[in-house]
Coordinates of C-alpha atoms (C1' of nucleotides) in Angstrom, one line a residue:
Chain A
M808 CA -19.5 4.8 -13.8
H809 CA -19.8 6.3 -16.7
I810 CA -17.2 9.6 -16.2
A811 CA -15.3 6.6 -14.7
V812 CA -14.9 4.4 -18.4
D813 CA -15.3 7.7 -20.9
N814 CA -12.7 8.7 -18.7
A815 CA -10.5 6.1 -18.4
R816 CA -10.7 6.0 -23.1
A817 CA -9.1 9.7 -22.2
V818 CA -6.2 8.7 -20.6
L819 CA -6.0 5.6 -24.1
S820 CA -6.9 7.6 -26.6
F821 CA -3.9 7.0 -27.9
R822 CA -4.4 3.1 -27.8
Y823 CA -8.4 3.4 -27.9
T824 CA -9.3 2.3 -31.4
G825 CA -13.1 2.3 -30.4
P826 CA -16.0 4.8 -31.5
M827 CA -14.4 7.4 -30.8
N828 CA -16.3 10.4 -31.2
A829 CA -14.3 13.7 -31.3
P830 CA -15.6 17.0 -29.0
K831 CA -17.0 19.2 -31.1
T832 CA -18.9 22.3 -28.9
A833 CA -16.7 24.5 -27.5
R834 CA -17.6 22.9 -24.0
E835 CA -17.3 19.1 -24.8
R836 CA -13.3 20.7 -25.9
A837 CA -13.5 22.8 -23.3
R838 CA -14.4 19.8 -21.3
A839 CA -11.7 17.9 -22.3
E840 CA -9.2 19.7 -21.7
L841 CA -10.0 20.4 -18.3
T842 CA -10.2 16.6 -17.6
A843 CA -6.6 16.9 -18.8
E844 CA -5.2 19.4 -16.9
I845 CA -7.1 18.4 -13.3
L846 CA -4.6 14.2 -14.2
A847 CA -1.8 16.6 -15.0
A848 CA -1.8 18.6 -12.5
A849 CA -3.1 15.0 -10.1
R850 CA -0.4 13.3 -11.5
R851 CA 2.0 16.1 -10.5
Q852 CA 1.1 15.8 -6.8
L853 CA 1.3 12.1 -6.8
R854 CA 4.9 12.1 -7.8
E855 CA 5.3 14.7 -5.4
S856 CA 3.1 13.7 -2.5
G857 CA 2.5 9.9 -3.0
T858 CA -0.7 7.8 -3.1
A859 CA -2.2 9.0 -0.1
Q860 CA -1.4 12.5 0.5
L861 CA -2.8 13.1 -3.1
S862 CA -6.6 14.6 -2.7
L863 CA -9.1 16.2 -4.7
R864 CA -9.4 19.4 -3.0
S865 CA -5.3 20.2 -2.9
V866 CA -6.0 19.2 -6.9
A867 CA -8.9 22.5 -7.5
R868 CA -6.7 24.6 -5.7
E869 CA -4.0 23.9 -7.5
L870 CA -5.8 24.3 -10.4
G871 CA -7.4 27.6 -8.7
M872 CA -11.4 26.0 -8.9
A873 CA -13.7 25.1 -6.1
S874 CA -13.5 21.6 -4.7
S875 CA -16.8 21.2 -5.9
A876 CA -15.8 21.8 -9.8
V877 CA -13.5 19.0 -9.7
Y878 CA -16.6 16.1 -9.3
R879 CA -18.5 17.1 -12.3
Y880 CA -15.1 15.7 -14.3
F881 CA -14.1 12.6 -11.9
A882 CA -17.1 11.3 -9.5
S883 CA -14.9 10.6 -7.2
R884 CA -11.5 10.2 -5.5
D885 CA -11.7 6.8 -6.8
D886 CA -12.4 7.6 -9.8
L887 CA -8.9 10.5 -9.6
L888 CA -7.1 7.4 -8.9
T889 CA -7.6 4.8 -11.6
A890 CA -7.6 7.2 -14.1
L891 CA -4.0 7.1 -13.0
I892 CA -3.8 3.5 -12.4
V893 CA -5.0 3.1 -15.8
Q894 CA -2.1 6.1 -17.2
A895 CA 0.6 4.2 -15.1
Y896 CA -0.1 0.8 -16.5
T897 CA -0.4 1.7 -20.3
E898 CA 2.7 3.7 -19.7
I899 CA 4.7 1.1 -18.7
G900 CA 3.2 -1.3 -21.2
E901 CA 4.7 1.0 -23.0
A902 CA 7.7 1.2 -22.6
A903 CA 8.0 -2.9 -22.7
E904 CA 6.8 -2.5 -25.5
G905 CA 8.8 0.8 -26.5
A906 CA 12.1 -1.2 -25.6
D907 CA 11.4 -4.9 -27.9
D908 CA 12.7 -4.7 -30.7
P909 CA 11.3 -7.8 -33.2
G910 CA 14.2 -8.2 -35.0
A911 CA 16.5 -9.1 -32.0
A912 CA 17.3 -12.5 -30.5
P913 CA 15.4 -12.9 -27.8
E914 CA 17.1 -13.1 -25.2
E915 CA 18.8 -9.5 -26.1
R916 CA 14.9 -8.8 -26.6
W917 CA 14.2 -10.3 -22.6
L918 CA 17.1 -8.3 -20.9
A919 CA 16.1 -5.5 -22.5
V920 CA 11.7 -5.6 -21.8
W921 CA 12.9 -5.9 -18.1
R922 CA 16.0 -3.0 -18.5
A923 CA 12.6 -1.1 -19.3
A924 CA 10.2 -1.6 -16.5
R925 CA 13.0 -1.3 -14.2
A926 CA 13.5 1.8 -15.3
W927 CA 10.0 3.1 -15.9
S928 CA 9.5 2.4 -12.4
L929 CA 12.5 3.3 -10.8
G930 CA 11.1 6.6 -12.2
N931 CA 8.0 6.8 -11.7
R932 CA 7.8 5.4 -8.2
H933 CA 4.8 6.9 -6.9
E934 CA 2.6 5.6 -10.0
Y935 CA 4.5 2.0 -9.8
A936 CA 2.8 1.6 -6.1
L937 CA -0.2 2.4 -7.4
I938 CA -0.3 -0.3 -9.8
F939 CA 1.4 -3.5 -8.3
G940 CA 2.0 -2.1 -4.4
T941 CA -1.0 -2.9 -2.2
P942 CA -4.4 -1.9 -3.7
V943 CA -6.1 0.7 -2.3
P944 CA -9.2 -0.3 0.2
G945 CA -12.2 -1.0 -1.1
Y946 CA -11.1 0.6 -4.1
V947 CA -12.6 -2.2 -7.1
A948 CA -10.3 -1.5 -10.6
P949 CA -12.9 -1.6 -13.2
H950 CA -12.9 -3.4 -15.7
I951 CA -10.5 -1.1 -18.4
T952 CA -7.8 -1.1 -16.0
V953 CA -7.6 -5.0 -16.4
E954 CA -6.9 -4.5 -20.3
V955 CA -3.8 -2.5 -20.2
A956 CA -1.8 -4.5 -17.2
G957 CA -1.5 -7.1 -19.9
I958 CA 0.1 -5.1 -22.2
M959 CA 3.5 -5.5 -20.3
P960 CA 2.9 -9.3 -19.3
L961 CA 2.0 -9.7 -22.7
T962 CA 5.0 -8.3 -24.5
L963 CA 7.5 -10.8 -22.4
A964 CA 4.2 -13.7 -23.3
R965 CA 5.7 -12.5 -27.5
I966 CA 9.5 -12.9 -27.0
A967 CA 8.5 -16.0 -25.4
A968 CA 6.5 -17.3 -28.1
A969 CA 9.5 -15.8 -30.7
A970 CA 11.7 -18.2 -29.2
K971 CA 9.5 -20.6 -29.1
R972 CA 9.1 -20.2 -32.6
D973 CA 12.7 -20.3 -33.7
G974 CA 12.7 -23.7 -31.0
N975 CA 15.2 -21.5 -29.0
L976 CA 12.6 -22.1 -25.8
T977 CA 14.5 -25.4 -24.1
P978 CA 13.2 -24.8 -20.5
P979 CA 16.2 -26.2 -18.4
A980 CA 15.5 -30.3 -16.2
G981 CA 13.2 -28.9 -12.6
P982 CA 9.8 -29.1 -11.6
V983 CA 7.1 -28.9 -13.6
C984 CA 4.3 -27.3 -12.4
P985 CA 1.6 -29.7 -13.2
P986 CA -1.1 -29.1 -16.5
E987 CA -4.0 -28.9 -13.5
A988 CA -2.7 -26.0 -11.8
I989 CA -3.5 -23.4 -14.5
T990 CA -6.6 -22.9 -15.9
P991 CA -6.7 -24.0 -19.7
E992 CA -7.4 -20.8 -21.5
M993 CA -4.4 -19.2 -20.1
L994 CA -3.0 -21.3 -22.7
V995 CA -2.8 -18.9 -24.6
L996 CA -2.0 -15.8 -23.6
L997 CA -1.5 -14.2 -28.3
E998 CA -3.8 -14.9 -29.7
D999 CA -1.9 -17.6 -32.7
E1000 CA 0.4 -19.3 -30.1
A1001 CA 0.2 -22.1 -28.0
F1002 CA 2.0 -22.1 -24.5
T1003 CA 2.5 -25.4 -22.2
P1004 CA 0.9 -25.2 -18.8
D1005 CA 4.1 -26.2 -17.3
E1006 CA 5.8 -22.5 -19.9
T1007 CA 2.9 -20.9 -19.0
A1008 CA 3.9 -20.9 -15.6
R1009 CA 7.3 -20.0 -15.8
L1010 CA 6.5 -17.2 -17.8
I1011 CA 3.7 -16.3 -15.4
L1012 CA 6.5 -17.0 -13.2
A1013 CA 8.8 -15.0 -14.8
W1014 CA 6.0 -11.7 -14.7
N1015 CA 5.8 -12.2 -10.7
R1016 CA 9.6 -11.4 -10.3
L1017 CA 9.6 -8.9 -12.6
V1018 CA 7.3 -6.6 -10.5
G1019 CA 8.3 -8.7 -7.7
I1020 CA 12.5 -7.5 -7.5
I1021 CA 11.4 -4.1 -8.5
G1022 CA 9.7 -3.4 -6.4
Y1023 CA 12.6 -5.3 -3.1
E1024 CA 13.8 -2.8 -5.0
L1025 CA 11.3 0.3 -4.1
H1026 CA 11.0 -0.6 -1.1
G1027 CA 13.8 -0.6 0.6
H1028 CA 14.3 -4.2 1.0
L1029 CA 17.8 -5.1 -0.7
A1030 CA 19.0 -2.7 0.8
N1031 CA 22.1 -3.2 2.4
V1032 CA 21.4 -6.1 0.9
T1033 CA 22.8 -5.1 -2.7
A1034 CA 25.4 -3.5 -3.9
D1035 CA 25.0 -3.3 -7.4
D1036 CA 21.3 -3.0 -8.0
A1037 CA 21.9 -2.3 -11.9
L1038 CA 23.4 -5.4 -11.5
F1039 CA 21.7 -7.1 -9.8
F1040 CA 18.8 -6.3 -11.2
D1041 CA 20.6 -8.0 -14.9
H1042 CA 21.8 -11.1 -13.2
T1043 CA 18.6 -11.3 -12.0
A1044 CA 16.6 -10.9 -15.8
R1045 CA 18.4 -13.7 -17.3
T1046 CA 17.9 -16.4 -14.3
E1047 CA 14.7 -15.6 -15.2
G1048 CA 14.9 -15.8 -18.4
A1049 CA 17.0 -19.1 -18.6
Q1050 CA 14.3 -20.3 -16.2
L1051 CA 11.8 -20.6 -19.0
G1052 CA 13.6 -21.5 -21.7
L1053 CA 15.9 -18.1 -22.9
A1054 CA 19.2 -19.0 -24.2
F1055 CA 21.3 -17.0 -22.5
R1056 CA 25.6 -16.4 -23.0
Chain B
M225 CA 9.8 8.0 18.7
H226 CA 10.1 6.8 23.1
I227 CA 6.6 5.3 23.7
A228 CA 7.0 4.1 19.8
V229 CA 10.3 1.8 20.9
D230 CA 8.7 1.0 23.6
N231 CA 5.8 0.0 22.6
A232 CA 7.1 -1.9 20.4
R233 CA 9.1 -3.9 22.7
A234 CA 5.8 -4.9 24.8
V235 CA 4.2 -6.7 20.9
L236 CA 7.8 -8.0 21.4
S237 CA 7.5 -8.9 25.0
F238 CA 8.0 -12.9 24.8
R239 CA 11.2 -12.4 22.6
Y240 CA 13.0 -9.8 23.7
T241 CA 15.1 -11.0 26.2
G242 CA 16.7 -7.3 27.3
P243 CA 16.4 -5.3 31.0
M244 CA 12.5 -6.5 31.3
N245 CA 11.0 -3.6 33.7
A246 CA 8.2 -5.8 35.2
P247 CA 4.5 -3.4 35.9
K248 CA 4.8 -2.6 39.1
T249 CA 2.4 -0.1 40.2
A250 CA -1.3 -0.6 39.4
R251 CA -0.7 2.8 37.0
E252 CA 2.3 1.4 35.7
R253 CA -0.2 -2.2 35.1
A254 CA -3.4 -0.2 33.8
R255 CA -0.4 1.7 31.7
A256 CA 0.5 -2.1 29.9
E257 CA -2.8 -3.3 29.9
L258 CA -4.7 -0.8 27.7
T259 CA -2.6 -0.3 25.9
A260 CA -2.8 -3.6 24.5
E261 CA -6.2 -3.4 24.8
I262 CA -5.6 -0.4 22.7
L263 CA -3.5 -3.2 19.8
A264 CA -6.0 -6.0 19.6
A265 CA -9.1 -2.5 19.1
A266 CA -6.7 -1.1 16.1
R267 CA -6.2 -5.0 14.7
R268 CA -9.4 -6.0 15.0
Q269 CA -10.4 -2.8 13.2
L270 CA -7.7 -3.4 10.3
R271 CA -8.6 -6.9 9.9
E272 CA -12.2 -5.7 9.5
S273 CA -11.5 -2.9 7.5
G274 CA -7.9 -3.0 6.0
T275 CA -5.0 -0.2 6.6
A276 CA -6.8 3.4 5.3
Q277 CA -9.9 2.8 7.4
L278 CA -8.3 2.2 10.6
S279 CA -7.9 5.3 12.2
L280 CA -7.9 6.2 15.9
R281 CA -10.5 8.7 16.9
S282 CA -13.0 4.8 16.3
V283 CA -10.6 3.0 17.6
A284 CA -11.1 5.3 20.8
R285 CA -14.8 5.3 20.4
E286 CA -14.5 0.6 20.0
L287 CA -12.6 1.2 23.2
G288 CA -15.0 4.2 24.4
M289 CA -12.0 7.0 25.7
A290 CA -12.1 10.2 23.9
S291 CA -9.4 9.6 21.0
S292 CA -7.2 13.1 23.1
A293 CA -6.4 9.9 25.1
V294 CA -5.4 7.7 23.2
Y295 CA -2.9 9.7 22.5
R296 CA -1.7 8.9 25.3
Y297 CA -0.3 5.5 24.2
F298 CA 0.3 5.8 21.2
A299 CA 2.0 9.5 20.5
S300 CA 0.5 9.3 17.1
R301 CA -1.0 7.1 14.7
D302 CA 2.8 6.2 12.6
D303 CA 3.4 4.9 15.8
L304 CA 0.3 2.8 15.7
L305 CA 0.7 1.2 12.7
T306 CA 4.7 -0.1 13.7
A307 CA 3.6 -1.5 16.7
L308 CA 1.0 -3.4 14.5
I309 CA 3.9 -4.5 12.1
V310 CA 5.8 -5.7 14.2
Q311 CA 3.8 -7.6 14.9
A312 CA 2.6 -8.4 11.4
Y313 CA 6.4 -9.5 10.7
T314 CA 6.6 -11.5 14.6
E315 CA 3.8 -14.1 13.5
I316 CA 4.9 -14.4 9.9
G317 CA 8.3 -14.4 11.6
E318 CA 7.4 -17.0 14.2
A319 CA 4.9 -19.2 11.6
A320 CA 7.3 -20.2 9.7
E321 CA 9.6 -20.7 12.5
G322 CA 7.1 -22.9 14.2
A323 CA 7.1 -25.1 11.2
D324 CA 9.7 -25.1 10.7
D325 CA 11.2 -28.9 12.0
P326 CA 15.2 -29.2 12.1
G327 CA 15.2 -32.6 12.8
A328 CA 13.4 -32.9 9.1
A329 CA 15.0 -33.8 5.9
P330 CA 16.0 -29.7 3.8
E331 CA 13.1 -30.0 1.8
E332 CA 10.8 -31.2 3.4
R333 CA 11.6 -28.3 5.9
W334 CA 11.2 -25.7 2.5
L335 CA 8.2 -26.5 1.3
A336 CA 6.5 -26.8 5.3
V337 CA 8.0 -22.6 6.0
W338 CA 6.5 -21.8 2.2
R339 CA 3.1 -23.3 2.9
A340 CA 3.7 -21.6 6.8
A341 CA 4.0 -18.5 5.1
R342 CA 1.2 -18.7 2.8
A343 CA -1.3 -20.0 5.8
W344 CA -0.8 -17.1 7.8
S345 CA -0.7 -14.9 4.1
L346 CA -4.5 -16.1 3.7
G347 CA -5.7 -15.9 6.9
N348 CA -4.1 -12.2 7.4
R349 CA -4.1 -10.3 4.8
H350 CA -4.4 -7.0 5.3
E351 CA -1.6 -8.1 8.0
Y352 CA 0.5 -8.5 5.1
A353 CA -0.2 -5.8 2.8
L354 CA 1.1 -3.8 5.8
I355 CA 4.4 -5.0 6.0
F356 CA 4.5 -6.5 1.8
G357 CA 2.6 -4.2 0.1
T358 CA 3.4 0.0 -0.5
P359 CA 5.2 1.4 2.7
V360 CA 2.6 4.1 4.3
P361 CA 3.2 7.2 2.4
G362 CA 5.9 9.8 4.9
Y363 CA 6.0 6.3 6.6
V364 CA 10.1 5.9 8.4
A365 CA 9.9 2.2 9.2
P366 CA 12.0 2.1 13.4
H367 CA 14.8 0.5 13.5
I368 CA 13.4 -2.0 15.1
T369 CA 11.3 -3.3 12.4
V370 CA 14.4 -4.6 10.8
E371 CA 14.9 -6.4 13.6
V372 CA 12.0 -8.5 13.0
A373 CA 11.4 -8.3 9.6
G374 CA 14.5 -10.7 8.8
I375 CA 13.2 -14.0 11.0
M376 CA 11.0 -14.9 8.3
P377 CA 14.0 -14.9 6.0
L378 CA 16.1 -15.7 8.1
T379 CA 14.5 -19.2 9.2
L380 CA 15.0 -20.0 5.3
A381 CA 18.3 -19.5 5.4
R382 CA 18.7 -21.6 7.8
I383 CA 17.7 -24.1 5.7
A384 CA 19.9 -23.9 3.7
A385 CA 22.9 -23.5 5.6
A386 CA 21.8 -27.0 7.2
A387 CA 22.2 -28.4 4.2
K388 CA 25.2 -27.1 3.0
R389 CA 26.0 -28.6 5.8
D390 CA 25.2 -31.9 4.9
G391 CA 26.3 -31.4 1.5
N392 CA 23.3 -31.5 -0.4
L393 CA 23.2 -27.4 -1.9
T394 CA 23.9 -28.2 -5.5
P395 CA 22.9 -24.7 -7.2
P396 CA 21.5 -25.7 -11.3
A397 CA 24.1 -24.5 -13.5
G398 CA 22.5 -21.2 -14.5
P399 CA 23.3 -17.6 -14.9
V400 CA 25.7 -17.2 -12.2
C401 CA 25.8 -14.1 -9.3
P402 CA 28.4 -11.2 -10.3
P403 CA 30.1 -11.2 -6.5
E404 CA 30.4 -7.7 -6.5
A405 CA 26.7 -7.8 -7.1
I406 CA 26.2 -8.4 -3.1
T407 CA 27.4 -6.9 -0.1
P408 CA 30.2 -8.5 1.6
E409 CA 28.3 -8.4 5.0
M410 CA 25.2 -10.2 3.4
L411 CA 27.9 -13.4 2.9
V412 CA 27.8 -14.2 5.9
L413 CA 23.9 -14.1 7.2
L414 CA 23.2 -16.7 10.4
E415 CA 26.4 -16.1 13.1
D416 CA 28.8 -19.5 11.4
E417 CA 27.0 -19.9 8.5
A418 CA 28.3 -18.2 4.9
F419 CA 27.2 -18.7 2.1
T420 CA 28.9 -17.1 -1.7
P421 CA 27.5 -14.9 -2.9
D422 CA 25.8 -16.9 -5.8
E423 CA 23.8 -18.4 -2.4
T424 CA 23.2 -15.3 -1.1
A425 CA 22.1 -14.4 -4.5
R426 CA 20.1 -17.2 -4.7
L427 CA 17.7 -17.2 -1.4
I428 CA 17.3 -13.4 -1.8
L429 CA 15.9 -14.6 -4.5
A430 CA 13.9 -17.0 -3.2
W431 CA 11.9 -15.0 -0.5
N432 CA 11.7 -12.3 -2.9
R433 CA 9.3 -15.2 -4.8
L434 CA 7.8 -16.7 -2.0
V435 CA 6.6 -12.8 -0.7
G436 CA 5.8 -12.3 -4.5
I437 CA 3.3 -14.8 -5.0
I438 CA 1.9 -14.9 -2.0
G439 CA 1.0 -10.7 -3.2
Y440 CA 0.0 -12.4 -6.3
E441 CA -2.3 -14.8 -4.7
L442 CA -3.7 -12.3 -2.3
H443 CA -3.9 -9.6 -4.9
G444 CA -6.5 -11.7 -7.3
H445 CA -3.1 -10.9 -10.1
L446 CA -3.6 -15.4 -10.0
A447 CA -7.5 -14.9 -10.8
N448 CA -8.0 -16.5 -14.1
V449 CA -4.7 -17.4 -14.3
T450 CA -4.3 -20.8 -12.0
A451 CA -6.6 -22.7 -11.1
D452 CA -5.6 -24.6 -8.3
D453 CA -3.9 -21.7 -6.4
A454 CA -2.0 -24.3 -4.0
L455 CA -1.0 -26.4 -5.9
F456 CA 0.7 -24.1 -8.2
F457 CA 2.1 -21.9 -4.9
D458 CA 3.6 -25.7 -4.2
H459 CA 5.2 -25.7 -7.3
T460 CA 7.0 -22.3 -6.9
A461 CA 8.0 -23.7 -3.8
R462 CA 9.6 -26.6 -4.7
T463 CA 10.8 -24.4 -8.2
E464 CA 12.4 -22.0 -6.3
G465 CA 14.2 -24.9 -3.3
A466 CA 15.4 -26.8 -6.9
Q467 CA 16.7 -23.1 -8.4
L468 CA 18.6 -22.8 -4.9
G469 CA 20.1 -26.2 -4.9
L470 CA 18.1 -28.0 -2.5
A471 CA 17.6 -31.5 -4.0
F472 CA 13.5 -32.2 -4.1
R473 CA 12.0 -35.6 -5.6
Chain C
dC688 C1' -36.0 32.4 -28.4
dA689 C1' -37.0 29.2 -24.8
dA690 C1' -36.6 25.0 -22.6
dA691 C1' -33.1 21.6 -21.2
dC692 C1' -28.7 21.2 -20.4
dT693 C1' -24.1 22.1 -18.1
dC694 C1' -21.1 24.2 -15.2
dG695 C1' -18.7 26.9 -11.0
dA696 C1' -19.2 28.1 -6.8
dG697 C1' -19.9 28.5 -2.1
dA698 C1' -21.9 25.8 2.8
dG699 C1' -22.1 22.0 5.0
dC700 C1' -21.4 16.9 6.9
dA701 C1' -19.4 14.1 8.3
dG702 C1' -15.4 11.9 9.0
dT703 C1' -9.5 13.1 10.7
dG704 C1' -5.5 13.4 13.1
dC705 C1' -3.3 16.3 16.0
dT706 C1' -3.1 20.0 19.4
dC707 C1' -4.6 22.3 24.2
dT708 C1' -6.0 23.2 28.1
dC709 C1' -8.2 22.1 32.4
dT710 C1' -10.1 18.7 35.6
dG711 C1' -9.2 14.6 39.1
dT712 C1' -5.6 10.8 40.4
dT713 C1' -2.0 8.1 41.8
dG714 C1' 2.6 8.0 43.2
dA715 C1' 7.0 8.9 45.2
dG716 C1' 10.2 12.1 48.4
dA717 C1' 9.7 15.7 52.4
Chain D
dT734 C1' 1.4 11.4 56.8
dC735 C1' 1.5 15.5 54.2
dT736 C1' 2.6 18.0 48.8
dC737 C1' 4.0 18.0 45.2
dA738 C1' 5.0 16.5 40.4
dA739 C1' 3.8 13.2 37.4
dC740 C1' -0.3 11.0 34.5
dA741 C1' -4.8 10.3 32.7
dG742 C1' -8.6 11.0 30.8
dA743 C1' -12.3 14.1 28.8
dG744 C1' -13.6 18.0 25.6
dA745 C1' -13.4 21.8 22.6
dG746 C1' -11.0 23.6 19.0
dC747 C1' -7.6 23.7 14.6
dA748 C1' -6.5 22.3 10.0
dC749 C1' -7.8 19.0 7.4
dT750 C1' -9.8 15.6 3.9
dG751 C1' -14.0 12.9 0.4
dC752 C1' -19.1 14.5 -1.3
dT753 C1' -23.9 16.0 -1.6
dC754 C1' -26.3 20.1 -2.0
dT755 C1' -28.3 23.8 -3.9
dC756 C1' -28.2 28.4 -6.4
dG757 C1' -27.0 30.8 -10.1
dA758 C1' -24.6 32.5 -14.5
dG759 C1' -23.5 29.6 -19.3
dT760 C1' -24.6 27.0 -23.1
dT761 C1' -26.8 24.2 -26.3
dT762 C1' -29.9 22.6 -28.7
dG763 C1' -35.0 22.1 -30.2

DNA sequence: CAAACTCGAGAGCAGTGCTCTCTGTTGAGA
DNA sequence: TCTCAACAGAGAGCACTGCTCTCGAGTTTG
């Protein structure tokens, strides 16, 4: 637990604004470096062979060290997985954030963020599976992962908030989500913005769609269904944006 | 491969209409029985501990036989997994089919099928993960699984077809899926019914939503988001049905 | 400088999938 | 009816996994 959170913070170092204890002694520096090296090797093996093939022993072999030594840095395989999960959540979140130009029109921002999420997922399918696939049995996500998991959906929410602020968020008629289906805390997703239960529901559904449609493409459920995956994806992005109340076209 | 298909057919025996070679000799009967017993034990362990914990050896232990003996019935762990996958696809498909009353109104049928799929998934979360979660690395789904995977979505398509036949399928305005994004073969999902590319896309999206929203509920992504999961699910079902063109309310 | 802490290595345990060989049994053709 | 091939089970064994423990060597700190 102790090591896990430390490692997660190391991964998040560029985001983490809390008390940063910079490595001072040579040993501390070496430790930080080796931790990063182990994580990098694990990531490499994840990219090549997927989650199930990822083993602490093979990581240790790749780095030329005894498997038992790796346990000095990651207390368990789950710990290593947690670090990779945090890394993946952060990357897709920052890909989304990075593609979002707050000065652009909401519809353009929406499409750009969706495309960025898809692009990252296509280039990192094992990492996508790690965060949006079946949870690893017995693995309980530490709280730190919950935080970074929100970066991507919050980017979507921010766009909706901007549109709403300008009076450009007008959801189409249709079944309205009953207010009591949404928890009150969720109505304030962003600090200064408030959404109605219906808007919140539509946001959740949009996020769910983004994750789901990428998953379908990645897992082959769309094989023999779509002729042009990118085109179908763009259509889905617009449909979902329109469903939320953005004004496409 | 040989054993795998045989086992899959055994699972599908109640559906399979091809050449049925009924077991004649005592040995053949014993083989069929033991195969079923192994599968049942595997299913039990899957329900209790999930995919990763499922091992041929523990199944063998539970049945009091040597692990090597199990290999006479399932050529590999993947083979056993395939049988479980076929079983799960079939079950959720038949749950959907069973909940569908062709005599009822399309909107009622739609909601009933969605609820049935959710109910099955909530009661069989590990099985759900097996078929809609991350594909097992290295595991390539044999063709037999593709067939049974279609039962559930085809049930949805059948409802849409019925509504269309009666002139009650009127999709709302919104971004229309460009025809070239959908493969031509998909335009005829059912034997005698033809859908437009846009209708096909909406069907695919509805199926994707059904799977996706159940996954979110199962994997805890909706925790702290929805206050009433069943209510939110019903809302989603209606929204997606309306998006397809069904007339709710 | 000595004590406390840290780190790497190696052995070892219990588990896994899977293969191979060895028996006994069953079933079908001569 | 007898024979022989196919089949079924058991056990040993291989290579792998996650993880623990101990035992020295090196580093940091009081």
